[in-house]
Structure formats: C-alpha cells, structure tokens
Tab-separated table of C-alpha atoms in Angstrom:
chain	number	residue	atom	x	y	z
K	6	MET	CA	-0.055	-0.159	0.056
K	7	GLY	CA	1.433	3.629	-1.016
K	8	LYS	CA	2.324	6.003	1.527
K	9	ASN	CA	-0.114	8.384	0.253
K	10	LYS	CA	-2.997	6.097	0.981
K	11	LEU	CA	-1.742	5.232	4.429
K	12	LYS	CA	-1.811	8.920	5.171
K	13	LYS	CA	-5.520	9.506	3.833
K	14	PHE	CA	-6.286	6.387	6.318
K	15	ALA	CA	-4.682	7.735	9.114
K	16	ASP	CA	-6.391	11.233	8.312
K	17	MET	CA	-9.734	9.648	7.982
K	18	GLU	CA	-9.788	8.490	11.575
K	19	THR	CA	-9.653	12.045	12.567
K	20	LEU	CA	-12.424	13.412	10.653
K	21	GLU	CA	-15.562	13.748	12.547
K	22	CYS	CA	-17.632	13.282	9.444
K	23	VAL	CA	-16.183	10.172	8.595
K	24	TYR	CA	-17.859	6.813	10.050
K	25	GLN	CA	-15.939	3.550	9.618
K	26	TYR	CA	-17.553	0.254	11.542
K	27	PRO	CA	-15.764	-3.268	10.824
K	28	PHE	CA	-17.666	-5.961	10.080
K	29	ALA	CA	-16.659	-7.844	13.680
K	30	THR	CA	-17.617	-4.430	15.278
K	31	LEU	CA	-21.322	-4.592	13.786
K	32	ARG	CA	-21.305	-8.428	14.787
K	33	ASP	CA	-20.408	-8.193	18.186
K	34	SER	CA	-22.549	-4.957	19.053
K	35	GLY	CA	-25.641	-6.129	17.429
K	36	GLY	CA	-25.226	-3.521	14.395
K	37	CYS	CA	-24.588	0.063	14.065
K	38	PRO	CA	-25.391	2.336	17.332
K	39	LEU	CA	-26.612	5.090	14.861
K	40	ARG	CA	-29.061	2.993	13.215
K	41	GLY	CA	-32.421	4.903	13.362
K	42	ARG	CA	-30.586	7.746	14.945
K	43	TRP	CA	-28.357	9.622	12.033
K	44	ASP	CA	-30.786	12.402	11.910
K	45	THR	CA	-30.400	13.320	15.511
K	46	GLU	CA	-26.903	11.810	16.667
K	47	VAL	CA	-25.072	12.844	13.759
K	48	PHE	CA	-26.601	15.874	12.166
K	49	GLY	CA	-28.307	17.214	15.146
K	50	ALA	CA	-31.709	17.619	13.318
K	51	HIS	CA	-35.225	16.335	13.540
K	52	LYS	CA	-37.220	14.983	10.786
K	53	ARG	CA	-34.783	16.239	8.064
K	54	PRO	CA	-34.813	14.025	4.681
K	55	LEU	CA	-31.682	11.520	4.376
K	56	THR	CA	-30.215	11.049	0.786
K	57	LEU	CA	-27.434	8.336	0.601
K	58	GLU	CA	-24.924	8.468	-2.446
K	59	LEU	CA	-24.181	5.053	-3.161
K	60	GLY	CA	-20.604	4.214	-4.504
K	61	CYS	CA	-19.868	7.683	-3.755
K	62	GLY	CA	-15.795	7.619	-4.700
K	63	LYS	CA	-14.679	11.163	-3.739
K	64	GLY	CA	-17.890	12.060	-2.825
K	65	GLU	CA	-18.546	14.842	-5.331
K	66	TYR	CA	-22.490	14.436	-5.443
K	67	ALA	CA	-22.635	14.149	-1.501
K	68	VAL	CA	-20.600	17.180	-0.888
K	69	GLY	CA	-22.265	19.263	-3.768
K	70	MET	CA	-25.817	18.412	-2.708
K	71	GLY	CA	-24.944	19.404	0.742
K	72	ARG	CA	-24.009	22.872	-0.410
K	73	LEU	CA	-27.004	23.161	-2.364
K	74	TYR	CA	-29.733	21.680	0.025
K	75	PRO	CA	-28.744	23.093	3.697
K	76	SER	CA	-32.220	21.800	4.939
K	77	ARG	CA	-31.405	17.914	3.840
K	78	SER	CA	-28.938	15.823	5.179
K	79	PHE	CA	-26.379	13.284	2.667
K	80	ILE	CA	-24.453	10.389	3.523
K	81	GLY	CA	-21.738	9.067	1.095
K	82	ILE	CA	-20.987	5.416	0.856
K	83	ASP	CA	-18.161	3.577	-0.619
K	84	ILE	CA	-16.264	0.774	0.609
K	85	LYS	CA	-12.860	2.367	-0.513
K	86	GLY	CA	-11.735	4.998	2.156
K	87	ALA	CA	-8.869	6.347	0.185
K	88	ARG	CA	-11.491	7.708	-2.549
K	89	MET	CA	-13.836	9.243	0.021
K	90	TRP	CA	-11.090	11.251	1.882
K	91	THR	CA	-11.400	13.861	-0.552
K	92	GLY	CA	-14.931	14.557	0.111
K	93	ALA	CA	-14.463	13.953	3.662
K	94	ARG	CA	-11.623	16.432	3.780
K	95	GLN	CA	-13.855	19.114	1.917
K	96	VAL	CA	-16.640	18.388	4.569
K	97	ASN	CA	-14.161	19.122	7.608
K	98	ASP	CA	-12.761	22.043	5.615
K	99	GLU	CA	-15.887	23.943	5.081
K	100	GLY	CA	-17.425	23.003	8.080
K	101	LEU	CA	-20.666	21.212	6.078
K	102	ASP	CA	-22.841	19.798	8.947
K	103	ASN	CA	-25.412	18.048	6.780
K	104	VAL	CA	-22.939	15.834	5.096
K	105	ALA	CA	-21.046	12.768	6.297
K	106	PHE	CA	-19.254	9.582	5.072
K	107	LEU	CA	-19.804	6.008	5.730
K	108	ARG	CA	-17.343	3.435	4.905
K	109	THR	CA	-19.163	0.218	4.306
K	110	SER	CA	-20.523	-2.322	1.816
K	111	ILE	CA	-23.793	-1.441	-0.015
K	112	HIS	CA	-25.135	-4.961	1.029
K	113	LEU	CA	-24.996	-3.926	4.673
K	114	LEU	CA	-27.140	-0.990	4.428
K	115	PRO	CA	-29.644	-2.634	6.587
K	116	GLU	CA	-27.497	-2.920	9.388
K	117	PHE	CA	-26.780	0.863	9.406
K	118	PHE	CA	-30.077	2.396	8.452
K	119	ALA	CA	-33.682	1.624	10.015
K	120	PRO	CA	-36.599	0.828	7.856
K	121	ALA	CA	-37.887	3.971	6.170
K	122	GLU	CA	-35.260	6.130	7.564
K	123	VAL	CA	-33.873	7.041	4.095
K	124	SER	CA	-35.589	9.533	1.960
K	125	GLU	CA	-33.632	9.288	-1.423
K	126	ILE	CA	-30.903	7.150	-2.923
K	127	TRP	CA	-28.672	8.336	-5.548
K	128	ILE	CA	-26.263	6.382	-7.739
K	129	THR	CA	-23.665	8.228	-9.915
K	130	PHE	CA	-22.159	6.481	-12.553
K	131	PRO	CA	-21.387	2.929	-11.253
K	132	ASP	CA	-19.927	-0.099	-13.259
K	133	PRO	CA	-22.517	-1.380	-15.262
K	134	GLN	CA	-21.489	-4.726	-14.533
K	135	MET	CA	-22.441	-6.270	-17.894
K	136	ARG	CA	-21.761	-9.708	-17.158
K	137	LYS	CA	-22.974	-10.097	-13.455
K	138	VAL	CA	-26.404	-9.098	-13.209
K	139	ASN	CA	-26.503	-9.466	-9.247
K	140	LYS	CA	-23.590	-7.057	-9.187
K	141	ARG	CA	-25.723	-4.118	-11.029
K	142	LEU	CA	-26.536	-1.361	-8.632
K	143	THR	CA	-30.008	-1.069	-10.013
K	144	GLY	CA	-30.577	-4.790	-10.324
K	145	THR	CA	-33.399	-6.342	-8.226
K	146	HIS	CA	-30.892	-7.980	-5.875
K	147	PHE	CA	-29.756	-4.493	-4.683
K	148	LEU	CA	-33.436	-3.169	-5.107
K	149	ASN	CA	-34.648	-5.395	-2.377
K	150	ILE	CA	-31.739	-4.012	-0.085
K	151	TYR	CA	-32.526	-0.513	-0.854
K	152	ARG	CA	-36.423	-0.953	-0.015
K	153	ARG	CA	-35.589	-2.314	3.286
K	154	VAL	CA	-34.449	1.264	4.552
K	155	LEU	CA	-36.195	3.446	2.025
K	156	ALA	CA	-39.465	5.480	3.423
K	157	PRO	CA	-42.683	5.145	1.457
K	158	GLY	CA	-42.291	7.117	-1.713
K	159	GLY	CA	-38.599	7.283	-1.312
K	160	VAL	CA	-36.931	8.070	-4.560
K	161	ILE	CA	-33.961	5.971	-6.276
K	162	ARG	CA	-32.043	8.301	-9.104
K	163	LEU	CA	-29.294	6.877	-11.243
K	164	LYS	CA	-27.044	8.986	-13.174
K	165	THR	CA	-25.029	6.879	-15.659
K	166	ASP	CA	-22.778	7.178	-19.142
K	167	SER	CA	-23.619	3.548	-19.771
K	168	PRO	CA	-26.222	2.813	-22.533
K	169	PHE	CA	-26.193	-0.535	-21.256
K	170	LEU	CA	-27.139	0.130	-17.779
K	171	TYR	CA	-29.986	2.736	-19.000
K	172	ALA	CA	-31.399	0.016	-21.153
K	173	TYR	CA	-31.300	-2.480	-18.262
K	174	THR	CA	-32.783	-0.496	-15.856
K	175	MET	CA	-35.585	0.844	-17.984
K	176	ALA	CA	-36.231	-2.726	-18.695
K	177	MET	CA	-36.229	-3.841	-15.240
K	178	ILE	CA	-38.403	-0.853	-14.073
K	179	ALA	CA	-40.865	-1.619	-17.112
K	180	HIS	CA	-40.823	-5.501	-16.147
K	181	ASN	CA	-41.809	-4.887	-12.620
K	182	SER	CA	-44.207	-2.213	-13.390
K	183	LEU	CA	-42.387	0.118	-10.885
K	184	PRO	CA	-43.433	3.856	-10.935
K	185	LEU	CA	-41.128	5.980	-13.256
K	186	LEU	CA	-40.712	9.519	-12.429
K	187	ALA	CA	-38.172	10.756	-14.982
K	188	ALA	CA	-35.980	9.135	-17.633
K	189	THR	CA	-33.926	10.615	-20.687
K	190	ASP	CA	-30.519	9.179	-22.421
K	191	ASP	CA	-29.582	12.555	-22.873
K	192	LEU	CA	-30.050	14.477	-19.764
K	193	TYR	CA	-28.217	17.992	-20.751
K	194	HIS	CA	-30.610	18.263	-23.967
K	195	SER	CA	-33.540	17.592	-21.882
K	196	PRO	CA	-35.829	19.454	-20.046
K	197	LEU	CA	-35.036	17.052	-17.382
K	198	SER	CA	-31.634	18.971	-16.577
K	199	SER	CA	-33.406	21.769	-14.780
K	200	GLU	CA	-34.612	19.311	-12.400
K	201	VAL	CA	-31.375	17.641	-11.608
K	202	PRO	CA	-28.851	18.867	-9.133
K	203	PRO	CA	-26.310	20.928	-11.422
K	204	ILE	CA	-23.352	18.502	-10.420
K	205	THR	CA	-21.205	17.021	-12.519
K	206	THR	CA	-18.219	14.252	-11.134
K	207	TYR	CA	-15.068	14.007	-12.550
K	208	TYR	CA	-15.708	11.210	-14.579
K	209	GLU	CA	-19.029	12.705	-15.903
K	210	GLN	CA	-17.096	15.418	-17.447
K	211	GLN	CA	-14.601	12.842	-19.028
K	212	TRP	CA	-17.619	11.210	-20.722
K	213	LEU	CA	-19.207	14.327	-21.709
K	214	SER	CA	-15.952	15.657	-23.108
K	215	ARG	CA	-15.690	12.548	-25.285
K	216	GLY	CA	-19.269	13.004	-26.606
K	217	ILE	CA	-20.990	10.351	-24.368
K	218	PRO	CA	-24.201	11.919	-22.831
K	219	SER	CA	-25.609	11.691	-19.466
K	220	LYS	CA	-28.224	9.343	-18.895
K	221	TYR	CA	-30.789	9.961	-16.130
K	222	ILE	CA	-33.620	7.784	-14.388
K	223	ALA	CA	-35.675	8.445	-11.055
K	224	TRP	CA	-38.030	5.558	-9.733
K	225	GLN	CA	-39.981	4.257	-6.826
K	226	ILE	CA	-40.692	0.731	-5.414
K	227	PRO	CA	-44.049	0.622	-4.192
K	228	GLU	CA	-44.702	-1.682	-0.729
K	229	GLY	CA	-45.499	-5.217	-1.478
K	230	THR	CA	-43.911	-5.213	-4.868
K	231	VAL	CA	-42.229	-8.910	-5.690
K	232	LEU	CA	-39.158	-8.037	-7.984
K	233	SER	CA	-37.943	-10.048	-10.878
K	234	GLU	CA	-35.194	-9.745	-13.302
K	235	PRO	CA	-36.482	-8.977	-17.027
K	236	ASP	CA	-35.617	-11.500	-19.842
K	237	VAL	CA	-33.974	-9.287	-22.247
K	238	ASP	CA	-30.949	-9.164	-24.273
K	239	ILE	CA	-28.829	-5.925	-24.326
K	240	GLU	CA	-26.104	-4.784	-26.488
K	241	PRO	CA	-23.111	-4.148	-24.409
K	242	ASP	CA	-21.296	-0.870	-24.271
K	243	THR	CA	-18.645	-1.106	-27.135
K	244	TYR	CA	-16.630	1.662	-25.906
K	245	ARG	CA	-15.956	0.098	-22.312
K	246	SER	CA	-14.425	-3.194	-24.005
K	247	PHE	CA	-11.833	-0.915	-25.051
K	248	GLY	CA	-10.989	0.408	-21.501
K	249	ARG	CA	-11.683	3.799	-20.019
K	250	GLY	CA	-9.172	5.469	-21.996
K	251	THR	CA	-10.221	4.278	-25.288
K	252	LEU	CA	-13.668	4.981	-26.835
K	253	GLN	CA	-14.512	3.006	-30.057
K	254	GLY	CA	-16.024	5.824	-32.669
K	255	PHE	CA	-14.316	8.550	-31.131
C-alpha cells in the first residue's frame, strides 16, 4: 500500500464526518449504534430528509448536494476509504454540518439504517456490471436491499454514461411495473436537466468531453412489490470493452 493511501487512512480516523464500522464490530455490538438515529445523533436535526449516495467515490455528489440543500442531510457511502477522503476533507474544511461519509459495503445498508430512515438514494456513474446481474446497483438484488431502508414514497435516482445500464434499468422498471418518475438518455439536452442538481463528477466530465451523454432515471418501489429480473438481451457498451481510456467510434 502506498504512503499516500496510508496517510489518507490515518487522516480519515481523525475526521468527525467519517464513520467506519468493521464487520466484526457490527457483529459483536448487534449492528450500528446510529441505526435509526442518524438524523439526531449525527446531523443534530429532527425529521430532515436523508439522502444516500451509493458508491460515492470522492463524494462529489454528496458534497455538492450538501452545499445546495442545507435543509437536507447527505451520506456518501463507499467501501474504499482512500477515495472518499477527498470529499470528507472538503466537508471538514468547509464546516458542512449536513454531510457525512460511511465506509461500508452497500450489501450492509440495513445494518446501518432503520426501515423508512432514508428518503432518497442516488447512484452516480456505477460500473454497469454487464456480465454479472447480481452486482448491478440497479438490479433487483440491490433494489431489495434499498427497499429495506427507504421510506414510503422514497426515490431512487440513477445517473450513468452507460447505454447498457440505462437500457437494463428501464427494462427492469417496466418488467416490474415500477413507478417511473423521470427518464432521459441525454440529460443535458432534456428539460429534465433543470430538475437535477447542477453537479458533474470528474468521470462525468470525462464522458461528456468525449461525446457520451449522461443518462438519468428516477423511480420508486411500491411496498409489497415482488421484484424479478427482466428477460432481455441488451447490446453491451462497445466503448467499455476497450477500457476507460479508449472509446470506440471517437
């Protein structure tokens, strides 16, 4: 492990906005002590809507939304602490009191959040996982995890550069008859652009500069819905087969 990563990990231990709970700690203590109490124990608020950014990376969306919406609370979640150090340091330096970071696996969300504790989930530019449906963050495997923490009427929002993930997610929503609130395959040439926070991540800027439009979907999961995977054949993203640095057709 490089010295820079070690330094970041050490710094993360000192930042009050960062929460890290090893699995052994969760097992021995019966779960996260903040479960059901993030609003009051962490953000010092009562009944303030809570938004999660899953796979937050550097936390650009969580930090950006925290700046834009001071009356809401935001938690960036990622398993890789060295990435979220950037966002955590910004929160600390700017004194943002409505943004926190949680280092854990998305599979463990119900260990950290009580039923109906989360109002909204953002999934920003995830790996589309074209070969492994159970690893897709918009697949039914993860949707069944999200629904355990989402409040009634809670919203899931996806931004992606991947035509494959966009088509798959739309097929999944249609197959399960889920309420579709918004969808566009070219966000910044759509009226929906005014409804989405004006935040572009580092990777989004890279895709846009190469002519790949951002796609956006917002949907809900009604209580009692039994989810199943759509039986569809979706063309893979050709540019991704050449790696991030080389785009077919550009």
